[in-house]
XYZ file of C-alpha atoms in Angstrom:
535
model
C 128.877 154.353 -9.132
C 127.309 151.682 -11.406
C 126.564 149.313 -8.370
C 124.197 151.408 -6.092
C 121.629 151.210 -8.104
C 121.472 147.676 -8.379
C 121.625 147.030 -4.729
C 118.718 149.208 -4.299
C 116.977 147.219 -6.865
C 117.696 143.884 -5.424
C 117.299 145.741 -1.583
C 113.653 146.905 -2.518
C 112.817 143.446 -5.118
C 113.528 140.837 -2.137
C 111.567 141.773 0.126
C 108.469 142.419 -1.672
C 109.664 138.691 -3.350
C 109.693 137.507 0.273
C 106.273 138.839 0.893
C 104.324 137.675 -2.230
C 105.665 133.666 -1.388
C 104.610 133.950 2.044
C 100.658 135.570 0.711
C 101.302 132.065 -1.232
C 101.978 129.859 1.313
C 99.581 131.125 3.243
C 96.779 130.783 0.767
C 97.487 127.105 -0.074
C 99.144 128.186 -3.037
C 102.240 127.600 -4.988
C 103.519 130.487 -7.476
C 105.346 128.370 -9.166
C 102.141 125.273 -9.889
C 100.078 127.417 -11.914
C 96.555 128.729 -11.496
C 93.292 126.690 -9.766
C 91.686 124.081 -11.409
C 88.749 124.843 -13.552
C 86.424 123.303 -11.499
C 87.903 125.568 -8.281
C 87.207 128.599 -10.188
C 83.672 127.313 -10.924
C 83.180 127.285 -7.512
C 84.367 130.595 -6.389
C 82.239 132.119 -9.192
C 79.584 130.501 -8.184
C 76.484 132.600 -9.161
C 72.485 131.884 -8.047
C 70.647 130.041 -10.513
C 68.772 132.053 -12.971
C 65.130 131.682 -13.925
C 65.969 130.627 -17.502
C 68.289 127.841 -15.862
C 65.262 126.492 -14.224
C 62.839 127.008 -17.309
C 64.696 127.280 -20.402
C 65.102 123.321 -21.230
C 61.208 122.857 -21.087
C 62.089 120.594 -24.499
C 63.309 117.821 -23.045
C 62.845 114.572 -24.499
C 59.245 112.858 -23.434
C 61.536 110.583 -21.424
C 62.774 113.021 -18.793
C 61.236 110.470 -16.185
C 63.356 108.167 -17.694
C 60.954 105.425 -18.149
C 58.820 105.933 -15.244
C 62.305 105.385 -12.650
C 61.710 108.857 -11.474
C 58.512 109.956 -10.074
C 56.849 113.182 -11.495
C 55.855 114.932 -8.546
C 59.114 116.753 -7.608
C 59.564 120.937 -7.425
C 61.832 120.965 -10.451
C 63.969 124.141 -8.998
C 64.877 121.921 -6.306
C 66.392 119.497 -7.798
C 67.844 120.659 -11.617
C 69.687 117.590 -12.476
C 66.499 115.801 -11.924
C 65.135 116.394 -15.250
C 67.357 118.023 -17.022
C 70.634 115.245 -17.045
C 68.803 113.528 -20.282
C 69.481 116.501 -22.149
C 72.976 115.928 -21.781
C 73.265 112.419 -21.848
C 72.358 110.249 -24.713
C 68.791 108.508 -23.952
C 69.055 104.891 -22.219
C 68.039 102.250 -25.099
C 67.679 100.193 -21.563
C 63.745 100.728 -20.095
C 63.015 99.800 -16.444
C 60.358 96.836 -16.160
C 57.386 97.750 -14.763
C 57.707 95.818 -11.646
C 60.694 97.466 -10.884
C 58.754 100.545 -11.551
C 55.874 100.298 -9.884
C 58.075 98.780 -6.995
C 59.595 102.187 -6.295
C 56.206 103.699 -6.434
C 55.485 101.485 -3.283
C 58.968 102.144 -2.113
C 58.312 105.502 -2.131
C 54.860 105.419 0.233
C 56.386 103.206 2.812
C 59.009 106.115 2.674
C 56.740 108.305 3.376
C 54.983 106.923 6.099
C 57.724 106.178 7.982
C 60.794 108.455 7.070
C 61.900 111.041 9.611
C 59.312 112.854 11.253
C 56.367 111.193 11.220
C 54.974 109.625 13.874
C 55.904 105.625 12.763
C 59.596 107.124 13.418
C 59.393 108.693 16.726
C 57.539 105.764 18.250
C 60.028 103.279 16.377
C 63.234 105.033 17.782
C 61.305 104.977 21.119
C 61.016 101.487 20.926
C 64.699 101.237 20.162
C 65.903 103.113 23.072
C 63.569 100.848 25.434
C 64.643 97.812 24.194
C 61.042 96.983 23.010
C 60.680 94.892 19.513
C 57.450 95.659 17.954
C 57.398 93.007 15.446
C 53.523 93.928 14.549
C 55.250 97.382 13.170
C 55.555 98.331 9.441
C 57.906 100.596 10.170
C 61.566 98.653 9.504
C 65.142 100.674 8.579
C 68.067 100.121 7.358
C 70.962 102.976 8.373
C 73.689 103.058 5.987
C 76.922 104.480 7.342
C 79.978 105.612 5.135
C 83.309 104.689 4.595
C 86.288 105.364 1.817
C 85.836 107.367 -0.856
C 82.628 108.776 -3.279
C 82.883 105.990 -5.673
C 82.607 102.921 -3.418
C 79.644 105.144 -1.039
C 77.649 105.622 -4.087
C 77.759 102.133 -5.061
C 77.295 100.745 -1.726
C 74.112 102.877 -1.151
C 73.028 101.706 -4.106
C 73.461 98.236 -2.643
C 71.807 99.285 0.617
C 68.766 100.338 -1.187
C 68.255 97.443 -3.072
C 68.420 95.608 0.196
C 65.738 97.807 1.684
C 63.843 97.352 -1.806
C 63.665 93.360 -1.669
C 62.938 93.564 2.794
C 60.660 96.432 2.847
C 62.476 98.588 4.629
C 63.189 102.098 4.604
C 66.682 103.506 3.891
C 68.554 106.438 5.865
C 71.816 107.632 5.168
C 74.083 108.580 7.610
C 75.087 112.472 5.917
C 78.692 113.420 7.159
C 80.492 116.817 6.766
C 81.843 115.815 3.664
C 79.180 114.674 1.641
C 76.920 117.457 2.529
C 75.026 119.175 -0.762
C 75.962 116.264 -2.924
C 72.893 115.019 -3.667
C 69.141 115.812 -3.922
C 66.766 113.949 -2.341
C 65.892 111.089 -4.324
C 62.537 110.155 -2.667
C 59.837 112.583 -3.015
C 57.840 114.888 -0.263
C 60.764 112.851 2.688
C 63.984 112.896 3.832
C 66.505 110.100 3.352
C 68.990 111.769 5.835
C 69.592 110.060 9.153
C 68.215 112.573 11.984
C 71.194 114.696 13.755
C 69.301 113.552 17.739
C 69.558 109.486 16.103
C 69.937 108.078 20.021
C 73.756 105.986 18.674
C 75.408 108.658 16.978
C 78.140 107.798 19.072
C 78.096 103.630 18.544
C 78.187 104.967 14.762
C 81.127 106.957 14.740
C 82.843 103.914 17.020
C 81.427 100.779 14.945
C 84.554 98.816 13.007
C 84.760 95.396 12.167
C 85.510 94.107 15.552
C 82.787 96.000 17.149
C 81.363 93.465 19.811
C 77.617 94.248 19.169
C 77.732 93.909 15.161
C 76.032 90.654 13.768
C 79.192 88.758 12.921
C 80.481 89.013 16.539
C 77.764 88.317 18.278
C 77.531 85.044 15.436
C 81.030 84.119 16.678
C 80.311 84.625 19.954
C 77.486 82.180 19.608
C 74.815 85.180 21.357
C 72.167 85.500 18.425
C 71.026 82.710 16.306
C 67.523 81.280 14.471
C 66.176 80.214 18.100
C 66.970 83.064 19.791
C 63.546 84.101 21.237
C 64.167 88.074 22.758
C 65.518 89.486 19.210
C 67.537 93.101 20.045
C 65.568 96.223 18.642
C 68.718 97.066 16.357
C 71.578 94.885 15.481
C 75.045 96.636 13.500
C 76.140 94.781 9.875
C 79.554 95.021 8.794
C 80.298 94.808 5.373
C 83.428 96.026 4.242
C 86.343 95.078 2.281
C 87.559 93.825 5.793
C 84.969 91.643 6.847
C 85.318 88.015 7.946
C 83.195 84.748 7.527
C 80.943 85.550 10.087
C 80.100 89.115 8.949
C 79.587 87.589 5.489
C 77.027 84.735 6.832
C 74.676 88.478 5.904
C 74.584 86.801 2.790
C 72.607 83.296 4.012
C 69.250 83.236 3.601
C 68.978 81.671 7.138
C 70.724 84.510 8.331
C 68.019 86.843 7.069
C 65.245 84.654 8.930
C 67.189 86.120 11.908
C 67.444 89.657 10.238
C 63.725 90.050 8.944
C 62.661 90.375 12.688
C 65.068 93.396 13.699
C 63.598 96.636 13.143
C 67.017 98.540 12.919
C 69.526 97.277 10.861
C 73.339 99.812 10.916
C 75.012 98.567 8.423
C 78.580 99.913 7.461
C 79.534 99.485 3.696
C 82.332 100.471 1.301
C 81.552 97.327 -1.338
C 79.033 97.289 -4.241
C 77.702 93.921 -2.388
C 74.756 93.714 -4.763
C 75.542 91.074 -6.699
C 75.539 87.993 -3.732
C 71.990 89.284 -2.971
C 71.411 87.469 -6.542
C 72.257 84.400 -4.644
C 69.470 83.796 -1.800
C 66.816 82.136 -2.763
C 64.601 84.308 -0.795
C 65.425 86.851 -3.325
C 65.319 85.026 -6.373
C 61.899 85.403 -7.410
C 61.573 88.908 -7.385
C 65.158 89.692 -8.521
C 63.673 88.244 -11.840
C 60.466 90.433 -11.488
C 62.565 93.880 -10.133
C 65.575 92.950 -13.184
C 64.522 90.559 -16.121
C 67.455 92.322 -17.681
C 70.541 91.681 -15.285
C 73.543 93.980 -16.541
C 70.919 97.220 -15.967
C 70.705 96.591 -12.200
C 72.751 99.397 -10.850
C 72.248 101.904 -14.517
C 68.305 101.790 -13.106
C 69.312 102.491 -9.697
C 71.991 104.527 -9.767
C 70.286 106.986 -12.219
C 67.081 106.476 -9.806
C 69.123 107.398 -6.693
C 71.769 109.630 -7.124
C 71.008 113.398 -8.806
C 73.330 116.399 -8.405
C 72.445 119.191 -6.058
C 72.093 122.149 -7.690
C 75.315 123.327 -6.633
C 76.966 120.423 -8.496
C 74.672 120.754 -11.306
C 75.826 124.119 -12.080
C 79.853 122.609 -11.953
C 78.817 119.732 -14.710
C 77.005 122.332 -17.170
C 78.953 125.152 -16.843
C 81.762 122.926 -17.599
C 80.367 120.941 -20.499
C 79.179 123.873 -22.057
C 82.436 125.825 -21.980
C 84.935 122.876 -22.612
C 82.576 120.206 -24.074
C 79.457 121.052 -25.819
C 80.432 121.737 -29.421
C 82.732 118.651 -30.185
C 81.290 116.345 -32.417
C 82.448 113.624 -30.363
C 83.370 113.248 -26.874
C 86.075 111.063 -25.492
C 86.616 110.438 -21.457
C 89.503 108.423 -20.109
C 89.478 108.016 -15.892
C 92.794 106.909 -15.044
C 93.390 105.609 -11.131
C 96.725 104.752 -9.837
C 96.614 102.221 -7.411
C 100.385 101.526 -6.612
C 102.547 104.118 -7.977
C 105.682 101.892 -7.681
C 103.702 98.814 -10.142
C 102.331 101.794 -12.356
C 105.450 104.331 -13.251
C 103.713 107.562 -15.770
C 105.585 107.062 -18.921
C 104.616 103.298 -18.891
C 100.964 104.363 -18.017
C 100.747 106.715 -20.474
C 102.055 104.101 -23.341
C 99.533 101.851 -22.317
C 96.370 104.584 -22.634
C 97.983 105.627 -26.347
C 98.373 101.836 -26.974
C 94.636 100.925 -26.676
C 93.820 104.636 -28.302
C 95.347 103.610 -30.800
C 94.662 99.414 -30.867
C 90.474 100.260 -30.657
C 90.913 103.529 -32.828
C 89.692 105.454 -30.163
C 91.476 108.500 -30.845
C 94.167 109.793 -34.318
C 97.151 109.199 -33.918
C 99.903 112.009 -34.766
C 102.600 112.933 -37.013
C 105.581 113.410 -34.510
C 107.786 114.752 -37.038
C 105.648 117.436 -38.245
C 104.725 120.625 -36.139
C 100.863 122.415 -36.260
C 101.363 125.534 -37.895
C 97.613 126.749 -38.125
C 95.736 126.145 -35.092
C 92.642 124.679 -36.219
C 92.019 122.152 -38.567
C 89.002 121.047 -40.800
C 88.210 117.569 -39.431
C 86.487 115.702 -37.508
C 86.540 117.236 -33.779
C 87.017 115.397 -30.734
C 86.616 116.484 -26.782
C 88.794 114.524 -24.554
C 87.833 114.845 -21.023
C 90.565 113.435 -18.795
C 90.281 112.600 -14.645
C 93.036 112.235 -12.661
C 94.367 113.162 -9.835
C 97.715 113.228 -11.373
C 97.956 116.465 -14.366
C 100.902 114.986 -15.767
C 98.609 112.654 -17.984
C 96.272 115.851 -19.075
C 99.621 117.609 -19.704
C 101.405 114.930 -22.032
C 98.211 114.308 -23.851
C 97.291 117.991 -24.350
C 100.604 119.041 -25.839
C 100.615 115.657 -27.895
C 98.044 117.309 -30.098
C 98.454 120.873 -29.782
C 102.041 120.875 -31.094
C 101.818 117.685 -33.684
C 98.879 117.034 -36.702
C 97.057 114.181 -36.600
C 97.063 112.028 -39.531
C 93.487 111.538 -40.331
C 92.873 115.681 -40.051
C 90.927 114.974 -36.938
C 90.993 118.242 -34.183
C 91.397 116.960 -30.916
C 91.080 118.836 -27.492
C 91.778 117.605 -23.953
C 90.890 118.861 -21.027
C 90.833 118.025 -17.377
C 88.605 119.541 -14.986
C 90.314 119.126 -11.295
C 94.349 118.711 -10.265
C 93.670 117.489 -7.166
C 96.958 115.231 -7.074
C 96.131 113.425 -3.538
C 92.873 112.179 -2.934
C 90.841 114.144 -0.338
C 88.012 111.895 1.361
C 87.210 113.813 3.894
C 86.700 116.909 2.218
C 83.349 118.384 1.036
C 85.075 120.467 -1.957
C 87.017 117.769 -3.278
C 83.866 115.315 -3.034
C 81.722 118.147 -5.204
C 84.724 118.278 -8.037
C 84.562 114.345 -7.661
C 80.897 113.561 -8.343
C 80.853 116.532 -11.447
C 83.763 114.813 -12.929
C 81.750 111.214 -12.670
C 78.889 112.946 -14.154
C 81.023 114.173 -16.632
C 82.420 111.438 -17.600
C 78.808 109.769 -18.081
C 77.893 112.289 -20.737
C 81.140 111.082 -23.047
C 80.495 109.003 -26.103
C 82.792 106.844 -25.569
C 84.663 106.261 -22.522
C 88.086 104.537 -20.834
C 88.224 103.539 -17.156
C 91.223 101.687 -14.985
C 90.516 98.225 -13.993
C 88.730 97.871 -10.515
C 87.827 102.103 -9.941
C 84.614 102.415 -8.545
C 85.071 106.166 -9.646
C 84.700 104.678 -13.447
C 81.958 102.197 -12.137
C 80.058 104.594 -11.375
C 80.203 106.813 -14.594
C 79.931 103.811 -16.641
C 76.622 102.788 -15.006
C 75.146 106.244 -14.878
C 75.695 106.642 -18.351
C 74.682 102.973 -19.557
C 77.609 102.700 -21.187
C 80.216 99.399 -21.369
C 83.675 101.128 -21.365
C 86.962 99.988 -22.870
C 89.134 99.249 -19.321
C 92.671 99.685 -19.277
C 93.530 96.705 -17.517
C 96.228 96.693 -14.449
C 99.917 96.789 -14.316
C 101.542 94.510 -12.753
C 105.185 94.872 -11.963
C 105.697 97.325 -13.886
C 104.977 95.892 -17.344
C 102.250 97.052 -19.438
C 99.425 94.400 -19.981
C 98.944 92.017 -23.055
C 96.083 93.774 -23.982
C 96.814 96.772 -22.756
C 92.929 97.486 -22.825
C 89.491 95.132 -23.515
C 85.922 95.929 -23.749
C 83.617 95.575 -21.054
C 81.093 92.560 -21.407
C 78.877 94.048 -18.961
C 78.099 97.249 -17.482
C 77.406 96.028 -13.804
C 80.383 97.422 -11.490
C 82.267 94.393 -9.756
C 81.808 93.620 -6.283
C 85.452 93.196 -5.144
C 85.125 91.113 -1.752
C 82.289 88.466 -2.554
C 81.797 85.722 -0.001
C 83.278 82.130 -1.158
C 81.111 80.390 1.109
C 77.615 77.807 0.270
C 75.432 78.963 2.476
C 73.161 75.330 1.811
C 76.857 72.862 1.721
C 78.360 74.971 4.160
C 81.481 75.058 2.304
C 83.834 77.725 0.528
C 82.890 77.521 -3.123
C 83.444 80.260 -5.916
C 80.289 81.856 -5.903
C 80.900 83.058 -9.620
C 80.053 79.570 -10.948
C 76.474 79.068 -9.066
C 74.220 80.793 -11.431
C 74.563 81.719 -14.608
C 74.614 85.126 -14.079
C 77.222 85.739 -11.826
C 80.426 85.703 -13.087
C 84.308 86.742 -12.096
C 84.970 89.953 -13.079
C 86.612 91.185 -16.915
C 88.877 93.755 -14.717
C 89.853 92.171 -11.396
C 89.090 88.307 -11.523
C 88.844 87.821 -8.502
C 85.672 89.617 -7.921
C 82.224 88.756 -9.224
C 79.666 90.865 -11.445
C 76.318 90.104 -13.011
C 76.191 89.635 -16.510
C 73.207 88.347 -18.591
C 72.894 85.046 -19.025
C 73.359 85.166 -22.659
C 76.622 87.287 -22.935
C 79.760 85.669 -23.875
C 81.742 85.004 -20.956
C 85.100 87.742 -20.957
């Protein structure tokens, strides 16, 4: 009598059971995870921008044009982030010279008269298609085309630009799918987006290292060189973490002799290649002029360059106002795992509480002791975490929500995204990316891993020189398990080890006094002043 019941409990429960995991499944979700990410459900609620958005931080500091980088003629509701980032970051002490300033000035009206559209373009990529080089033309490009993920685009961009900057020529980016609405325009009254009807769309989406019409192949195969009298209108440059010696010959000023008379130059980059420009002479000069101060190279650029749309914009201060804004001090740590099997969690995690606690970056705790108010009178602290693993955010989190500290510091973590694989390709995981690098540029103080370009990029856009937890190796934590950048400047992590002049390999990190290896991978080179202490 007792049992009927209960089978028509369990007969009605299972099915509906059933139903509700396969709504689950369905929707990409997992019942038994936990909800969306915070920055997921920013996104859904996504709400237009309001007038006071736009208008209500008219008190900005006097240096919302940060030091004349930016130029002043922008609509300001099209671009937010524009002038309104300062107000969340702390100002630069670092000021742009006023070379580099004006420079971008000019940068800007070359841009202008020969960016998509006008008429310098048209007859240019007529020219192109005919095979005609009009040497005589003003009108020169350089197309930058993507490849892995946001970090190493951003910085190779920046690269590309600076390249455009020192050969007077204008820069177009090759927009795909997944990096749509990342960015405003940087350059005023143009368009830095390659045109959809660019004749090679379909060499672009083909061209890979061996590609038989890129500049190092056609070097090799001995079809291009200084004497070569019919020049092509457009020539493809390879520069990625794969390139060989003849790809890298880009960085011989003879080389560029050739270069300086193509009008199109395709150039496919993952690698913040900035740094060997440093090392032509036909550069030199007004390197100095653009950069007297060298560690500021890419903090200029980068916060020049690259602004949140306002689709992203509303992600970062929605965020930092609900999670961030009232902390009296604010903490981010960017962990990337390279090689899960050299870089097991629990001996991860010792090594981030190990420098915490080594540079006195954050209280430690009182293990034995439980909280039994929840909020403290101290000191409080913000800890923003990234990382595509939670497991980090989750250890820390509980660390001090369940255990006192024992200065009477109140510390909160939080982490914005649990994206747990990385997602390239996708224009939703790219958006949570670049808030979370923003993010992480408005912290006070701030950890990155040793060779991210997701923490280069934070660190530069928010001038700051982080502490870097340095790589595992074989699964034993580092002696230190963390150092202090000596230079802001990301690291280019595939430079050339050739002398252009002896034609010989030589470590290019002990030419000029500038360019040294690398504090985090030391095998790369970055550019330090000349006056720093070596690492």
């Amino acid at each position: 009598m007792t049992r009927f019941p209960k089978i028509a409990v369990l007969s009605i429960a299972l099915p509906v059971l059933f139903i509700l995991i396969l709504i689950c499944r369905d929707r990409g979700l997992n019942p038994f995870i936990g909800a969306e990410d915070d920055l997921s459900k920013l996104i859904r609620e996504d709400e237009p921008t309001s007038e006071d958005e736009i208008n209500g931080e008219n008190q900005l500091s006097s240096d919302k044009l940060l030091g004349g980088l930016l130029a002043p003629n922008f609509t300001k509701r099209d671009c937010l982030s524009r002038y309104q980032s300062i107000s969340y970051r702390k100002s630069s002490p670092y000021v742009p010279s006023l070379y580099l300033v004006s420079k971008l000035r000019e940068y800007e009206k070359l841009h202008n008269r020969c960016g998509p559209d006008t008429e310098s373009y048209k007859n240019s990529i007529k020219d192109m298609v005919s095979g005609q080089n009009d040497s005589s033309s003003e009108c020169r490009y350089v197309v930058w085309i993507a490849r892995a993920g946001l970090g190493n685009r951003i910085l190779s961009i920046a690269s590309a630009f600076l390249y455009a900057l020192l050969t007077n020529r204008v820069l177009l980016i090759d927009e795909e799918p997944e990096m749509a609405n990342l960015f405003c325009e940087p350059f005023p009254n143009a368009t830095w987006l390659l045109p959809k009807d660019f004749p090679f769309m379909y060499r672009i989406s083909r061209f890979k290292q061996n590609y038989a019409k890129s500049y190092g192949n056609m070097l090799k195969k001995n079809k291009i060189n200084a004497s070569t009298e019919l020049l092509p209108t457009h020539l493809y440059l390879y520069l990625c973490n794969d390139y060989d010696h003849h790809d890298k010959l880009f960085f011989c000023d003879q080389d560029q002799t050739i270069l300086r008379n193509i009008p199109w130059l395709i150039m496919k980059s993952n690698l913040y290649f900035l740094p060997s420009l440093f090392l032509m002479s036909s550069f030199e000069e007004e390197l100095d002029k653009l950069f007297p101060d060298k560690e500021m190279v890419f903090h200029h650029l980068g916060r020049y360059l690259f602004h949140p749309s306002n689709q992203v914009w509303k992600l970062i201060t929605s965020y930092y106002k609900k999670y961030l804004a009232d902390a009296e001090e604010r903490v981010g740590i960017q962990i990337r795992i390279f090689h899960k099997n050299s870089s097991p969690f629990q001996q991860v995690m010792d090594q981030i509480l190990s420098c915490n606690d080594k540079e006195k970056l954050l209280p430690q705790v009182d293990m034995g002791k439980s909280i039994v108010a929840p909020f403290g009178k101290g000191k409080s602290k913000a800890v923003l975490i990234t990382s595509l693993i939670p497991s980090y955010y989750e250890k820390m989190k509980n660390m001090y929500l369940k255990h006192p500290t024992l200065n009477g510091e109140v510390v909160a973590v939080y982490q914005a995204s649990h994206e747990v694989t990385q997602h390239t390709m996708k224009n939703v995981h790219n958006q949570k990316a670049w808030a979370e690098i923003n993010l992480l540029s408005m912290m006070d103080v701030l950890v990155t891993s040793a060779g991210s370009t997701f923490g280069y990029v934070a660190q530069g856009l928010g001038g700051k020189r982080p502490w870097i937890l340095y790589k595992t190796e074989t699964q034993k934590i580092p002696d230190p398990v963390c150092g202090r950048a000596m230079s802001m400047e990301p690291c280019f992590h595939c430079p050339q080890v050739y002398d252009c002049k002896a034609k010989r390999e030589v470590d290019t990190a002990t030419i000029i006094p500038y360019l040294r290896h690398c504090d985090d991978l030391y095998w790369g080179t970055k550019l330090f002043n000349s006056s720093s202490q070596k690492p």
